Amino acid sequence: MSTSFQESPFPLTPAQRRAALIAAERERRQAQRERREVAAHRSVLMAMSQAERAQRAVLLRHVAGQVRGLAQRVAHTERLEALARELDATVGGLTAAAPGLALWRRDDWDAFLRSALEAGDGIGQVLLLLVERELVSLAPERLRLLRAAVDRDMTAAVDGPDSWRIARGAAAVLGGLRPQPEDLRAMARSADLAMVDSALDQDPALVTTIRPEVSAIEGNYLKARTRPRLVDHDALVQLGWHEEIRRRQLVAGELPRDLHEDDPWVLRHRLFEGDVGAAALVPSALPELVEILDVLRSPRQFVETQGADPSLWRLLDAALGDDLAGTGHLTFDVWRRLARARAMLYSDDLAAAAACVRDVPSLPSGGRMAVEVHNLALYCAVLSGDVNSARALLRELRAPGRSAATARNIDVAETTLNRMRDGDKRSALEDFESPWVVLGLDEPAGSESSVERPWDARWVALQRETKTDAARRIRVNRARQRLAVGDEERRHFIVPLAADSYVPARRGVLFPEASPMPRRTPPPDVESVRESLRRVWREAISTALREARPTELWQELHDARG
């Protein structure tokens, strides 16, 4: 232990004091050196301890990494073993059909593929397993198609080749469902219209979906099956759809003249014309009309139920005979009197014609039928010299909005009445009388006719009829002469104003509406559709096999088990 300098009780000499100070300084410096040595030793010891710890940590990390790597390799090996066992179990059931599959551990991918293609549909489940376990890769679209094929799911919304779409569409149609548009178009492109026909039977509107996919002939066929009114005549001929050709000819009044009188279409025309004798042929030729025509035995009762059907008006008129009493059906009653009046007028029976239109039931003023009735009655009144009735009828015809033809007739009638009042009766009536009516013909609208001099044939017939009626023959010859020279001034009165007012509309029970053409393809065979489904499933699986590619994991598994 060092001794500190202390003041001596006795006075020190300078030399002693100096010696004492030197000794104290030496002692301080020694203590300082000792402290530095202790600190240095401590630093060395601390540095040695940190190095040991760092070395130990590095060693521990290295050992841990080695352990983890070993664990991962063990886990990977176990996974490969598990995959191998799973594949063995899945493939095991297919080795009977494809023995080569049993060698999948030793074969390369190409050899495995050849064996897999021999295994049938069952290999699809194996391929799905390979994809799910990431042993092989497959495009997402192809994978969805593969899964649908393996699950036999034709309702899956997957893209596929036309063969898949056709089969899926067929399955939908057989199940009473609406096929998807793309499936329907694929069915149309296949040129096999049987299944398309079945789809159209369920929903004719589908024809708009497939029209761009078919040929012109097929398009006409499909149009005839769904929208027959849109099929033109040339297409009907091309299709050989004779029923629709005849139906249109009947509606147009253009049936060929060489058809036999008991032909069903001719029979319909005869009934429309009022041929009561044709009704006897109805049971055998047109059984669908038997019940309707049976009530002709009670025509007035018939009018109550069928009077609104213009195709039957002439039959009703014939059955009612000469009794012009009202039936209660205003339109029919007015038409009947008009038709009878024209027939009488064309037969040169002016009095009978006037009687037919004298008591016509009241009609809406200015209506088409009312104008026609008043026009015909005015013609009869002027020719009969009944001036008062003629003046009254002129007032009826002077309604606002009258046609040009009506206005012209009014002028002609007024001029004639004035000439008669002035004493020029004979020539006035000769000018007034229509040459067409004298010949028993309707005046062509606008003086247009598809036949040159259409009155000649009728004039020849009237020459035979009027052999004993000199007065009428004179009028007939004068009428022909007026028409032959053109009668450019057109001074005569026009009857009828509109010929179709005297003719029943060509519609009703005797004129069937256009209906879709019956299908010409056989109904689809259920078994053939099922076979097509099996075929597309096989195709989807085999295509997926060819497009699948092994991954590195497959190679590792193959190497580990080889």
XYZ file of C-alpha atoms in Angstrom, residues 109-492:
384
model
C -42.948 -38.806 -71.151
C -43.409 -39.859 -74.774
C -43.679 -43.511 -73.792
C -46.135 -42.631 -71.029
C -48.192 -40.609 -73.524
C -48.418 -43.530 -75.953
C -49.645 -45.814 -73.190
C -52.063 -43.179 -71.872
C -53.703 -42.772 -75.284
C -54.539 -46.477 -75.212
C -56.179 -46.308 -71.793
C -59.523 -44.860 -72.912
C -61.580 -42.212 -71.146
C -60.263 -43.197 -67.715
C -56.938 -41.541 -68.406
C -58.705 -38.191 -68.117
C -58.889 -38.575 -64.334
C -55.158 -39.382 -64.271
C -54.379 -36.307 -66.341
C -56.480 -34.123 -64.042
C -54.518 -35.481 -61.078
C -51.214 -34.745 -62.826
C -52.318 -31.163 -63.503
C -53.644 -30.609 -59.983
C -50.385 -31.979 -58.482
C -48.371 -29.739 -60.818
C -46.704 -32.703 -62.483
C -47.820 -31.502 -65.918
C -48.916 -28.122 -67.279
C -51.992 -27.468 -69.416
C -53.526 -24.284 -70.841
C -56.421 -23.004 -68.671
C -58.987 -23.281 -71.513
C -57.936 -26.851 -72.256
C -58.012 -27.708 -68.550
C -61.609 -26.466 -68.238
C -62.599 -28.540 -71.246
C -60.801 -31.581 -69.812
C -62.576 -31.215 -66.481
C -65.959 -30.907 -68.221
C -65.207 -34.047 -70.251
C -64.099 -36.021 -67.197
C -67.171 -34.896 -65.233
C -69.451 -35.500 -68.265
C -70.743 -31.958 -67.737
C -72.211 -30.569 -70.974
C -73.636 -27.533 -69.202
C -70.209 -26.100 -68.411
C -69.583 -22.775 -70.146
C -66.308 -23.689 -71.785
C -64.902 -22.908 -75.194
C -64.315 -25.895 -77.387
C -64.132 -27.055 -80.980
C -67.228 -27.250 -83.167
C -67.598 -30.946 -82.372
C -67.945 -30.099 -78.669
C -70.408 -27.291 -79.383
C -72.484 -29.522 -81.649
C -72.681 -32.242 -79.013
C -73.472 -29.752 -76.256
C -76.169 -28.117 -78.386
C -77.656 -31.514 -79.207
C -77.743 -32.450 -75.539
C -79.520 -29.177 -74.741
C -82.111 -29.709 -77.484
C -82.833 -33.278 -76.378
C -83.222 -31.993 -72.836
C -85.777 -29.430 -73.972
C -83.376 -26.542 -73.344
C -82.417 -23.605 -75.550
C -78.925 -24.195 -76.992
C -76.299 -21.500 -76.651
C -76.002 -19.278 -79.764
C -72.457 -20.448 -80.551
C -73.533 -24.073 -80.190
C -76.480 -23.509 -82.520
C -74.233 -21.857 -85.110
C -71.832 -24.796 -84.925
C -74.754 -27.173 -85.447
C -75.758 -25.189 -88.536
C -72.210 -25.226 -89.906
C -72.156 -29.007 -89.625
C -74.715 -29.208 -92.490
C -76.706 -31.705 -90.413
C -80.021 -29.896 -90.076
C -81.837 -32.593 -88.109
C -80.804 -31.215 -84.731
C -81.245 -27.630 -85.962
C -84.797 -28.569 -86.966
C -85.445 -29.854 -83.465
C -84.140 -26.604 -81.973
C -86.413 -24.586 -84.271
C -89.374 -26.744 -83.268
C -88.817 -25.457 -79.732
C -88.089 -21.828 -80.641
C -88.506 -20.635 -84.263
C -86.878 -17.297 -83.377
C -83.512 -19.084 -83.237
C -83.401 -18.977 -87.038
C -81.942 -15.459 -86.904
C -78.950 -16.819 -85.003
C -77.960 -19.411 -87.591
C -78.913 -17.733 -90.875
C -75.343 -16.482 -91.620
C -73.931 -19.985 -91.141
C -75.901 -21.855 -93.799
C -76.058 -21.962 -97.572
C -78.754 -20.182 -99.556
C -80.733 -23.400 -100.051
C -80.494 -24.324 -96.379
C -81.395 -20.731 -95.487
C -84.551 -20.958 -97.583
C -85.427 -24.257 -95.920
C -84.973 -22.811 -92.437
C -86.932 -19.695 -93.391
C -89.755 -21.895 -94.680
C -89.674 -23.782 -91.382
C -89.999 -20.613 -89.309
C -91.124 -17.614 -91.391
C -92.907 -18.969 -94.454
C -94.316 -15.577 -95.455
C -90.766 -14.382 -96.214
C -90.022 -17.164 -98.705
C -90.334 -15.949 -102.286
C -91.841 -17.965 -105.133
C -88.506 -19.040 -106.628
C -87.426 -20.422 -103.267
C -90.736 -22.284 -102.930
C -90.136 -23.896 -106.317
C -86.568 -24.715 -105.368
C -87.771 -26.329 -102.145
C -90.565 -28.155 -103.947
C -93.030 -26.877 -101.348
C -96.127 -27.382 -103.476
C -98.609 -26.929 -100.640
C -97.495 -23.347 -100.021
C -97.359 -22.628 -103.760
C -100.988 -23.770 -104.101
C -102.023 -21.856 -100.990
C -100.626 -18.624 -102.399
C -102.223 -19.288 -105.773
C -105.568 -19.809 -104.046
C -105.281 -16.569 -102.068
C -104.304 -14.669 -105.227
C -107.088 -16.307 -107.262
C -104.505 -17.763 -109.643
C -104.932 -21.533 -109.338
C -103.856 -23.351 -112.520
C -106.797 -24.189 -114.752
C -105.578 -27.736 -115.380
C -106.174 -28.869 -111.791
C -108.926 -31.436 -111.313
C -112.187 -30.140 -109.908
C -111.945 -32.365 -106.831
C -108.419 -31.184 -106.022
C -108.557 -29.868 -102.412
C -107.340 -26.426 -103.487
C -109.791 -26.211 -106.357
C -112.490 -27.378 -103.981
C -111.698 -24.506 -101.620
C -111.978 -22.097 -104.552
C -115.305 -23.602 -105.616
C -116.662 -23.215 -102.103
C -115.487 -19.604 -102.025
C -117.322 -18.992 -105.300
C -120.508 -20.310 -103.676
C -120.627 -23.712 -105.393
C -122.971 -25.542 -103.019
C -122.484 -28.751 -104.992
C -118.820 -28.791 -103.997
C -119.836 -29.313 -100.369
C -120.566 -32.971 -101.157
C -116.835 -33.540 -101.762
C -115.735 -31.939 -98.509
C -115.874 -35.050 -96.250
C -113.326 -36.921 -98.355
C -111.152 -34.054 -99.621
C -111.335 -31.508 -96.783
C -112.484 -33.312 -93.631
C -111.365 -30.361 -91.489
C -114.231 -28.309 -92.976
C -117.016 -30.858 -92.441
C -118.175 -29.514 -89.090
C -118.216 -25.929 -90.354
C -120.150 -26.637 -93.531
C -122.670 -28.896 -91.796
C -124.445 -25.855 -90.404
C -125.188 -24.600 -93.924
C -128.418 -26.531 -93.556
C -129.524 -23.644 -91.313
C -127.957 -20.638 -93.077
C -129.375 -17.940 -90.800
C -128.056 -19.757 -87.773
C -124.809 -20.167 -89.669
C -124.571 -16.383 -90.139
C -124.862 -15.919 -86.394
C -121.751 -18.041 -85.863
C -119.764 -17.677 -89.128
C -121.149 -14.518 -90.722
C -117.946 -12.588 -90.107
C -115.974 -15.048 -92.260
C -115.981 -13.525 -95.772
C -114.713 -16.731 -97.388
C -118.131 -18.294 -96.683
C -120.343 -15.400 -97.798
C -121.077 -16.734 -101.265
C -122.005 -20.133 -99.837
C -124.325 -18.394 -97.391
C -125.813 -16.279 -100.170
C -126.505 -19.392 -102.233
C -128.010 -21.206 -99.247
C -130.269 -18.252 -98.385
C -131.637 -18.098 -101.924
C -133.677 -15.082 -103.012
C -134.667 -14.097 -99.482
C -132.863 -10.768 -98.983
C -134.251 -10.193 -95.494
C -131.601 -9.088 -93.044
C -129.705 -11.762 -91.167
C -128.541 -9.490 -88.374
C -124.989 -9.283 -89.709
C -124.852 -5.794 -91.267
C -121.640 -6.147 -93.289
C -122.756 -9.449 -94.793
C -126.253 -8.149 -95.553
C -124.916 -5.050 -97.349
C -122.376 -7.048 -99.329
C -125.086 -9.535 -100.313
C -127.386 -6.833 -101.684
C -124.519 -5.166 -103.536
C -123.399 -8.452 -105.079
C -126.959 -9.351 -106.092
C -127.527 -5.865 -107.546
C -124.384 -6.038 -109.652
C -125.305 -9.522 -110.891
C -128.765 -8.277 -111.891
C -127.302 -5.195 -113.532
C -124.821 -7.255 -115.546
C -127.734 -9.505 -116.567
C -129.528 -6.405 -117.911
C -132.220 -6.516 -115.212
C -132.204 -2.889 -114.129
C -135.401 -3.133 -112.067
C -134.119 -6.103 -110.052
C -130.808 -4.336 -109.455
C -132.602 -1.233 -108.205
C -134.758 -3.354 -105.898
C -131.674 -4.986 -104.369
C -130.198 -1.682 -103.208
C -133.459 0.104 -102.442
C -133.788 -1.074 -98.840
C -130.160 -1.521 -97.829
C -129.762 -1.300 -94.047
C -128.461 2.020 -92.752
C -124.719 2.462 -93.080
C -122.285 4.992 -91.598
C -122.461 8.055 -93.841
C -119.413 8.454 -96.062
C -118.183 4.941 -95.435
C -116.822 2.918 -98.328
C -119.772 0.525 -98.494
C -122.293 3.367 -98.172
C -120.680 5.242 -101.077
C -120.768 2.099 -103.227
C -124.446 1.464 -102.413
C -125.446 5.060 -103.171
C -123.361 5.074 -106.356
C -125.026 1.930 -107.718
C -128.482 3.143 -106.646
C -127.844 6.483 -108.411
C -126.912 4.649 -111.612
C -130.160 2.657 -111.480
C -132.246 5.729 -110.630
C -130.912 7.809 -113.537
C -131.367 5.007 -116.079
C -134.878 4.373 -114.716
C -135.782 8.038 -115.029
C -136.427 8.348 -111.275
C -135.220 11.935 -111.025
C -136.325 12.544 -107.440
C -134.476 9.498 -106.118
C -131.450 10.449 -108.203
C -131.380 13.967 -106.700
C -131.638 12.546 -103.181
C -128.800 10.128 -103.841
C -126.644 12.928 -105.227
C -127.035 14.741 -101.922
C -125.891 11.595 -100.092
C -122.793 11.324 -102.283
C -121.760 14.947 -101.785
C -119.955 14.135 -98.556
C -116.672 15.796 -97.559
C -113.570 13.833 -98.529
C -115.178 12.043 -101.471
C -112.852 10.402 -103.985
C -112.060 11.802 -107.426
C -114.048 8.975 -109.048
C -117.087 9.783 -106.896
C -116.823 13.483 -107.715
C -116.626 12.636 -111.433
C -119.726 10.420 -111.201
C -121.607 13.240 -109.465
C -120.736 15.582 -112.329
C -121.748 12.986 -114.945
C -125.093 12.313 -113.190
C -125.908 16.011 -112.796
C -125.069 16.696 -116.439
C -127.282 13.804 -117.519
C -130.198 14.939 -115.349
C -129.908 18.457 -116.749
C -129.853 17.160 -120.324
C -132.906 15.008 -119.587
C -134.701 18.048 -118.175
C -133.814 19.940 -121.353
C -135.375 17.233 -123.536
C -132.200 15.405 -124.579
C -133.155 12.252 -122.685
C -132.241 9.520 -125.180
C -128.731 10.667 -126.070
C -128.087 11.719 -122.472
C -128.875 8.217 -121.197
C -126.833 6.600 -123.982
C -123.818 8.664 -122.923
C -124.508 8.049 -119.239
C -124.823 4.263 -119.511
C -121.549 2.431 -118.854
C -120.487 0.270 -121.840
C -118.731 -2.021 -119.389
C -121.964 -2.655 -117.477
C -123.844 -3.332 -120.725
C -121.249 -6.006 -121.541
C -121.414 -7.352 -117.992
C -117.803 -6.463 -117.128
C -116.093 -4.499 -114.370
C -114.312 -1.435 -115.684
C -110.537 -1.842 -115.124
C -109.152 0.593 -112.584
C -107.492 3.481 -114.386
C -108.500 1.872 -117.713
C -105.655 -0.608 -117.275
C -106.036 -4.195 -118.370
C -103.603 -7.081 -118.776
C -105.576 -8.201 -121.858
C -105.890 -6.132 -125.022
C -109.563 -5.475 -125.839
C -110.817 -7.506 -122.838
C -114.418 -6.975 -123.916
C -114.204 -9.003 -127.161
C -114.684 -12.444 -125.613
C -117.655 -11.215 -123.610
C -119.161 -9.537 -126.682
C -118.970 -12.822 -128.624
C -120.772 -14.626 -125.796
C -123.470 -11.954 -125.673
C -124.058 -12.257 -129.402
C -125.281 -15.782 -128.768
C -127.359 -14.765 -125.750
C -129.134 -11.850 -127.482
C -130.199 -13.571 -130.692
C -133.859 -13.054 -129.806
C -133.469 -9.688 -128.049
C -132.854 -7.119 -130.764
C -132.984 -4.098 -128.441
C -130.383 -5.503 -126.122
C -128.190 -6.603 -129.026
C -128.187 -3.036 -130.325
C -127.047 -1.772 -126.919
C -124.364 -4.492 -126.702
C -122.975 -3.614 -130.135
C -123.002 0.094 -129.341
C -121.164 -0.565 -126.058
C -118.477 -2.559 -127.877
C -118.101 0.205 -130.427
C -117.697 2.841 -127.719
C -114.954 0.824 -126.059
C -113.254 0.031 -129.357
C -112.928 3.698 -130.365
C -111.667 4.605 -126.902
C -114.554 6.725 -125.635
C -111.905 9.312 -124.770
C -114.316 11.791 -123.231
C -115.396 9.130 -120.692
C -118.863 10.562 -120.370
C -120.297 7.371 -118.920
